[in-house]
GROMACS .gro file of C-alpha atoms in nm:
model
  297
    1UNK     CA    1  -5.252  -4.552  -0.611
    2UNK     CA    2  -5.068  -4.623  -0.316
    3UNK     CA    3  -4.751  -4.622  -0.492
    4UNK     CA    4  -4.784  -4.262  -0.621
    5UNK     CA    5  -4.906  -4.214  -0.239
    6UNK     CA    6  -4.600  -4.369  -0.090
    7UNK     CA    7  -4.357  -4.207  -0.343
    8UNK     CA    8  -4.492  -3.847  -0.214
    9UNK     CA    9  -4.491  -3.927   0.101
   10UNK     CA   10  -4.146  -4.035   0.055
   11UNK     CA   11  -4.039  -3.733  -0.131
   12UNK     CA   12  -4.189  -3.520   0.163
   13UNK     CA   13  -4.009  -3.697   0.400
   14UNK     CA   14  -3.723  -3.628   0.244
   15UNK     CA   15  -3.732  -3.259   0.175
   16UNK     CA   16  -3.808  -3.247   0.552
   17UNK     CA   17  -3.518  -3.430   0.643
   18UNK     CA   18  -3.317  -3.232   0.392
   19UNK     CA   19  -3.419  -2.899   0.552
   20UNK     CA   20  -3.322  -2.991   0.923
   21UNK     CA   21  -2.980  -3.133   0.768
   22UNK     CA   22  -2.847  -2.786   0.787
   23UNK     CA   23  -2.849  -2.458   0.989
   24UNK     CA   24  -2.808  -2.227   0.672
   25UNK     CA   25  -2.742  -2.175   0.347
   26UNK     CA   26  -2.555  -1.914   0.134
   27UNK     CA   27  -2.305  -1.902  -0.181
   28UNK     CA   28  -1.933  -1.887  -0.188
   29UNK     CA   29  -1.785  -1.525  -0.296
   30UNK     CA   30  -1.428  -1.385  -0.274
   31UNK     CA   31  -1.267  -1.085  -0.167
   32UNK     CA   32  -1.256  -0.908  -0.480
   33UNK     CA   33  -1.034  -0.606  -0.575
   34UNK     CA   34  -1.035  -0.406  -0.826
   35UNK     CA   35  -0.701  -0.267  -0.978
   36UNK     CA   36  -0.725   0.102  -1.155
   37UNK     CA   37  -0.499   0.298  -1.325
   38UNK     CA   38  -0.330   0.562  -1.140
   39UNK     CA   39  -0.167   0.724  -1.406
   40UNK     CA   40  -0.311   0.900  -1.752
   41UNK     CA   41  -0.106   0.753  -2.080
   42UNK     CA   42  -0.090   0.470  -2.346
   43UNK     CA   43  -0.069   0.117  -2.190
   44UNK     CA   44   0.265  -0.006  -2.358
   45UNK     CA   45   0.196  -0.369  -2.205
   46UNK     CA   46  -0.028  -0.542  -2.012
   47UNK     CA   47   0.033  -0.927  -1.982
   48UNK     CA   48  -0.213  -1.037  -1.766
   49UNK     CA   49  -0.518  -1.220  -1.880
   50UNK     CA   50  -0.776  -1.362  -1.738
   51UNK     CA   51  -0.778  -1.684  -1.503
   52UNK     CA   52  -0.407  -1.594  -1.455
   53UNK     CA   53  -0.258  -1.625  -1.113
   54UNK     CA   54  -0.026  -1.297  -1.014
   55UNK     CA   55   0.193  -1.285  -0.736
   56UNK     CA   56   0.128  -0.940  -0.512
   57UNK     CA   57   0.340  -0.689  -0.640
   58UNK     CA   58   0.461  -0.830  -0.966
   59UNK     CA   59   0.459  -0.605  -1.245
   60UNK     CA   60   0.220  -0.728  -1.533
   61UNK     CA   61   0.183  -0.407  -1.748
   62UNK     CA   62   0.331  -0.050  -1.784
   63UNK     CA   63   0.176   0.302  -1.875
   64UNK     CA   64   0.360   0.521  -2.090
   65UNK     CA   65   0.654   0.689  -1.909
   66UNK     CA   66   0.880   0.878  -2.136
   67UNK     CA   67   0.745   1.243  -2.052
   68UNK     CA   68   0.794   1.221  -1.694
   69UNK     CA   69   1.128   1.046  -1.765
   70UNK     CA   70   1.184   1.345  -1.926
   71UNK     CA   71   1.104   1.574  -1.701
   72UNK     CA   72   1.310   1.404  -1.401
   73UNK     CA   73   1.617   1.399  -1.636
   74UNK     CA   74   1.544   1.777  -1.682
   75UNK     CA   75   1.527   1.836  -1.249
   76UNK     CA   76   1.836   1.617  -1.214
   77UNK     CA   77   2.035   1.876  -1.430
   78UNK     CA   78   1.880   2.200  -1.286
   79UNK     CA   79   1.991   2.027  -0.943
   80UNK     CA   80   2.349   1.997  -1.058
   81UNK     CA   81   2.361   2.313  -1.180
   82UNK     CA   82   2.196   2.486  -0.837
   83UNK     CA   83   2.499   2.270  -0.639
   84UNK     CA   84   2.756   2.365  -0.864
   85UNK     CA   85   2.722   2.736  -0.705
   86UNK     CA   86   2.769   2.593  -0.385
   87UNK     CA   87   3.082   2.769  -0.181
   88UNK     CA   88   3.300   2.594  -0.042
   89UNK     CA   89   3.324   2.805   0.260
   90UNK     CA   90   3.685   2.663   0.381
   91UNK     CA   91   3.862   2.750   0.053
   92UNK     CA   92   3.736   3.089   0.028
   93UNK     CA   93   3.799   3.158   0.430
   94UNK     CA   94   4.151   3.003   0.406
   95UNK     CA   95   4.359   3.341   0.319
   96UNK     CA   96   4.198   3.500   0.575
   97UNK     CA   97   4.266   3.227   0.832
   98UNK     CA   98   4.589   3.223   0.751
   99UNK     CA   99   4.621   3.621   0.755
  100UNK     CA  100   4.521   3.554   1.119
  101UNK     CA  101   4.761   3.333   1.214
  102UNK     CA  102   5.018   3.541   1.122
  103UNK     CA  103   4.902   3.835   1.281
  104UNK     CA  104   4.879   3.596   1.613
  105UNK     CA  105   5.218   3.435   1.591
  106UNK     CA  106   5.388   3.853   1.518
  107UNK     CA  107   5.193   3.919   1.828
  108UNK     CA  108   5.342   3.695   2.026
  109UNK     CA  109   5.696   3.784   1.862
  110UNK     CA  110   5.603   4.153   2.021
  111UNK     CA  111   5.468   4.075   2.320
  112UNK     CA  112   5.800   3.872   2.440
  113UNK     CA  113   5.973   4.184   2.279
  114UNK     CA  114   5.834   4.425   2.498
  115UNK     CA  115   5.896   4.198   2.803
  116UNK     CA  116   6.260   4.281   2.691
  117UNK     CA  117   6.215   4.674   2.617
  118UNK     CA  118   6.301   4.629   2.221
  119UNK     CA  119   5.955   4.698   2.149
  120UNK     CA  120   5.686   4.915   2.223
  121UNK     CA  121   5.324   4.918   2.356
  122UNK     CA  122   5.193   5.078   2.068
  123UNK     CA  123   5.304   4.805   1.829
  124UNK     CA  124   5.118   4.537   2.041
  125UNK     CA  125   4.813   4.789   2.034
  126UNK     CA  126   4.837   4.818   1.670
  127UNK     CA  127   4.850   4.420   1.577
  128UNK     CA  128   4.566   4.355   1.831
  129UNK     CA  129   4.398   4.630   1.664
  130UNK     CA  130   4.419   4.460   1.317
  131UNK     CA  131   4.319   4.114   1.461
  132UNK     CA  132   3.993   4.283   1.586
  133UNK     CA  133   3.942   4.353   1.208
  134UNK     CA  134   4.038   4.050   1.076
  135UNK     CA  135   3.834   3.845   1.293
  136UNK     CA  136   3.517   4.057   1.207
  137UNK     CA  137   3.605   4.034   0.838
  138UNK     CA  138   3.616   3.637   0.885
  139UNK     CA  139   3.267   3.587   1.072
  140UNK     CA  140   3.081   3.868   0.844
  141UNK     CA  141   3.199   3.682   0.545
  142UNK     CA  142   3.174   3.304   0.740
  143UNK     CA  143   2.803   3.456   0.814
  144UNK     CA  144   2.784   3.543   0.404
  145UNK     CA  145   2.895   3.186   0.286
  146UNK     CA  146   2.721   3.017   0.502
  147UNK     CA  147   2.390   3.215   0.417
  148UNK     CA  148   2.481   3.103   0.045
  149UNK     CA  149   2.538   2.814   0.076
  150UNK     CA  150   2.193   2.709   0.252
  151UNK     CA  151   1.992   2.922   0.027
  152UNK     CA  152   2.151   2.672  -0.213
  153UNK     CA  153   2.104   2.342   0.005
  154UNK     CA  154   1.746   2.507   0.008
  155UNK     CA  155   1.696   2.492  -0.384
  156UNK     CA  156   1.861   2.213  -0.437
  157UNK     CA  157   1.640   1.995  -0.170
  158UNK     CA  158   1.334   2.196  -0.309
  159UNK     CA  159   1.429   2.023  -0.682
  160UNK     CA  160   1.472   1.705  -0.448
  161UNK     CA  161   1.160   1.671  -0.353
  162UNK     CA  162   1.001   1.708  -0.724
  163UNK     CA  163   1.238   1.409  -0.826
  164UNK     CA  164   1.048   1.191  -0.559
  165UNK     CA  165   0.757   1.359  -0.704
  166UNK     CA  166   0.848   1.226  -1.046
  167UNK     CA  167   0.970   0.900  -0.896
  168UNK     CA  168   0.607   0.862  -0.711
  169UNK     CA  169   0.442   0.945  -1.047
  170UNK     CA  170   0.703   0.663  -1.233
  171UNK     CA  171   0.591   0.394  -0.985
  172UNK     CA  172   0.238   0.457  -1.032
  173UNK     CA  173   0.297   0.437  -1.419
  174UNK     CA  174   0.297   0.023  -1.326
  175UNK     CA  175   0.034  -0.206  -1.305
  176UNK     CA  176   0.023  -0.446  -1.063
  177UNK     CA  177  -0.173  -0.650  -0.809
  178UNK     CA  178  -0.177  -0.564  -0.436
  179UNK     CA  179  -0.247  -0.884  -0.353
  180UNK     CA  180  -0.195  -1.230  -0.452
  181UNK     CA  181  -0.479  -1.425  -0.681
  182UNK     CA  182  -0.667  -1.463  -0.976
  183UNK     CA  183  -0.773  -1.246  -1.267
  184UNK     CA  184  -1.183  -1.233  -1.254
  185UNK     CA  185  -1.159  -0.971  -1.537
  186UNK     CA  186  -0.974  -0.767  -1.757
  187UNK     CA  187  -1.091  -0.418  -1.856
  188UNK     CA  188  -0.854  -0.274  -2.105
  189UNK     CA  189  -0.571  -0.327  -2.343
  190UNK     CA  190  -0.205  -0.307  -2.493
  191UNK     CA  191  -0.234   0.006  -2.684
  192UNK     CA  192  -0.549   0.186  -2.468
  193UNK     CA  193  -0.527   0.524  -2.343
  194UNK     CA  194  -0.633   0.556  -2.025
  195UNK     CA  195  -0.728   0.823  -1.769
  196UNK     CA  196  -0.610   0.811  -1.362
  197UNK     CA  197  -0.909   0.575  -1.180
  198UNK     CA  198  -0.972   0.375  -1.480
  199UNK     CA  199  -1.024   0.073  -1.389
  200UNK     CA  200  -0.811  -0.224  -1.548
  201UNK     CA  201  -0.871  -0.542  -1.418
  202UNK     CA  202  -1.066  -0.743  -1.117
  203UNK     CA  203  -0.841  -0.942  -0.878
  204UNK     CA  204  -0.955  -1.208  -0.619
  205UNK     CA  205  -0.776  -1.451  -0.419
  206UNK     CA  206  -0.964  -1.766  -0.473
  207UNK     CA  207  -0.746  -1.984  -0.254
  208UNK     CA  208  -1.008  -1.882   0.046
  209UNK     CA  209  -1.291  -1.807  -0.020
  210UNK     CA  210  -1.599  -1.724   0.218
  211UNK     CA  211  -1.960  -1.875   0.225
  212UNK     CA  212  -2.209  -1.606   0.321
  213UNK     CA  213  -2.494  -1.759   0.502
  214UNK     CA  214  -2.788  -1.633   0.702
  215UNK     CA  215  -2.886  -1.722   1.073
  216UNK     CA  216  -3.162  -1.640   1.255
  217UNK     CA  217  -3.227  -1.461   1.543
  218UNK     CA  218  -3.259  -1.747   1.801
  219UNK     CA  219  -2.928  -1.931   1.621
  220UNK     CA  220  -2.730  -1.654   1.678
  221UNK     CA  221  -2.660  -1.729   2.070
  222UNK     CA  222  -2.528  -2.083   1.899
  223UNK     CA  223  -2.249  -1.886   1.681
  224UNK     CA  224  -1.934  -1.718   1.819
  225UNK     CA  225  -1.631  -1.562   1.620
  226UNK     CA  226  -1.379  -1.831   1.583
  227UNK     CA  227  -1.650  -2.109   1.622
  228UNK     CA  228  -1.525  -2.450   1.311
  229UNK     CA  229  -1.862  -2.558   1.104
  230UNK     CA  230  -1.860  -2.784   0.848
  231UNK     CA  231  -1.942  -2.671   0.513
  232UNK     CA  232  -2.098  -2.870   0.230
  233UNK     CA  233  -2.043  -2.744  -0.117
  234UNK     CA  234  -2.299  -2.818  -0.360
  235UNK     CA  235  -2.237  -2.862  -0.704
  236UNK     CA  236  -2.560  -3.041  -0.822
  237UNK     CA  237  -2.745  -3.404  -0.819
  238UNK     CA  238  -2.511  -3.632  -0.605
  239UNK     CA  239  -2.151  -3.401  -0.607
  240UNK     CA  240  -2.172  -3.262  -0.280
  241UNK     CA  241  -1.856  -3.213  -0.073
  242UNK     CA  242  -1.770  -3.109   0.286
  243UNK     CA  243  -1.528  -2.874   0.408
  244UNK     CA  244  -1.425  -2.747   0.715
  245UNK     CA  245  -1.514  -2.375   0.802
  246UNK     CA  246  -1.424  -2.114   1.035
  247UNK     CA  247  -1.702  -1.819   1.138
  248UNK     CA  248  -1.480  -1.464   1.047
  249UNK     CA  249  -1.777  -1.223   1.047
  250UNK     CA  250  -2.097  -1.173   1.229
  251UNK     CA  251  -2.308  -0.874   1.094
  252UNK     CA  252  -2.430  -0.652   1.370
  253UNK     CA  253  -2.744  -0.592   1.205
  254UNK     CA  254  -3.063  -0.806   1.112
  255UNK     CA  255  -3.195  -0.815   0.731
  256UNK     CA  256  -3.450  -0.925   0.578
  257UNK     CA  257  -3.378  -1.295   0.453
  258UNK     CA  258  -3.297  -1.280   0.043
  259UNK     CA  259  -3.555  -1.511  -0.166
  260UNK     CA  260  -3.248  -1.763  -0.270
  261UNK     CA  261  -3.140  -1.796   0.076
  262UNK     CA  262  -3.294  -2.088   0.292
  263UNK     CA  263  -3.303  -2.129   0.673
  264UNK     CA  264  -3.405  -2.388   0.911
  265UNK     CA  265  -3.659  -2.193   1.027
  266UNK     CA  266  -3.823  -2.109   0.684
  267UNK     CA  267  -4.056  -1.856   0.859
  268UNK     CA  268  -3.798  -1.599   0.985
  269UNK     CA  269  -3.794  -1.287   0.809
  270UNK     CA  270  -3.542  -1.101   0.973
  271UNK     CA  271  -3.174  -1.247   0.982
  272UNK     CA  272  -2.780  -1.195   1.074
  273UNK     CA  273  -2.543  -1.214   0.771
  274UNK     CA  274  -2.243  -1.448   0.846
  275UNK     CA  275  -1.921  -1.535   0.660
  276UNK     CA  276  -1.740  -1.857   0.677
  277UNK     CA  277  -1.404  -1.895   0.558
  278UNK     CA  278  -1.300  -2.216   0.363
  279UNK     CA  279  -0.996  -2.336   0.261
  280UNK     CA  280  -1.061  -2.365  -0.152
  281UNK     CA  281  -0.923  -2.727  -0.296
  282UNK     CA  282  -0.943  -2.591  -0.643
  283UNK     CA  283  -1.338  -2.708  -0.671
  284UNK     CA  284  -1.475  -2.451  -0.507
  285UNK     CA  285  -1.623  -2.140  -0.737
  286UNK     CA  286  -1.797  -1.758  -0.659
  287UNK     CA  287  -2.166  -1.782  -0.654
  288UNK     CA  288  -2.172  -2.169  -0.565
  289UNK     CA  289  -2.443  -2.259  -0.323
  290UNK     CA  290  -2.346  -2.375  -0.020
  291UNK     CA  291  -2.469  -2.513   0.368
  292UNK     CA  292  -2.342  -2.451   0.699
  293UNK     CA  293  -2.389  -2.700   0.979
  294UNK     CA  294  -2.311  -2.618   1.302
  295UNK     CA  295  -2.034  -2.829   1.522
  296UNK     CA  296  -2.281  -2.981   1.686
  297UNK     CA  297  -2.495  -3.154   1.401
   0.00000   0.00000   0.00000
């Protein structure tokens, strides 16, 4: 009887000691990103598998792009056809400019003869009148050609924008992770027809995990963003490992204590969620239980 009583008291003492050995507990989580299809069509290839580590931006799959590629080729041909009709302003005005240049040369000759009395003022007036007519013709033709060239350039620019839209849709046919991380789940396979917005895979960066722990309002006075803490990962039995952690987020509002969470004050009903960043050495897993001790512990 004494031995049983001693065992119960020892277990109770150990439990009490364990309760004060940490300031809060929680579970590890990661920032998970669901990669969805940005284009509709048949998946031609999808090389990612669960557990694969993907580099940010690296293409691991592709949705059928044949129709988009054909549309792009058609727009390129239309653009080439439109631009071929653009007038060469300088070439079309060259003849008229040459006539004006000849008339100006003739005017200088007649003006020289007029000074010597070998020409009449009427001859000079006729040349000036002809120059004015040619100049007006040049201005009118220049305006017409510039308007025509401008309209053709605008049409070509509109086609350029349509081609840019097709290029954007072609890029969205690529399947790639926006972040470097590990594939947690895969929701589609090559050969399936998908619609835009359908989830394809879930990716998370497992090199940096977060322990979401809960602290009472009394403990908040000792917490600051950036504070260094000690995080103990509990793998069961005696497998417990300490990791350095850093507080990166503190909730602005309180919530009721989750049933699966323990705090230093078990009587607390309202607690504040806190995220502690922990560098993963490969052992930490999402959902693993962990404890937090503040620096003064």
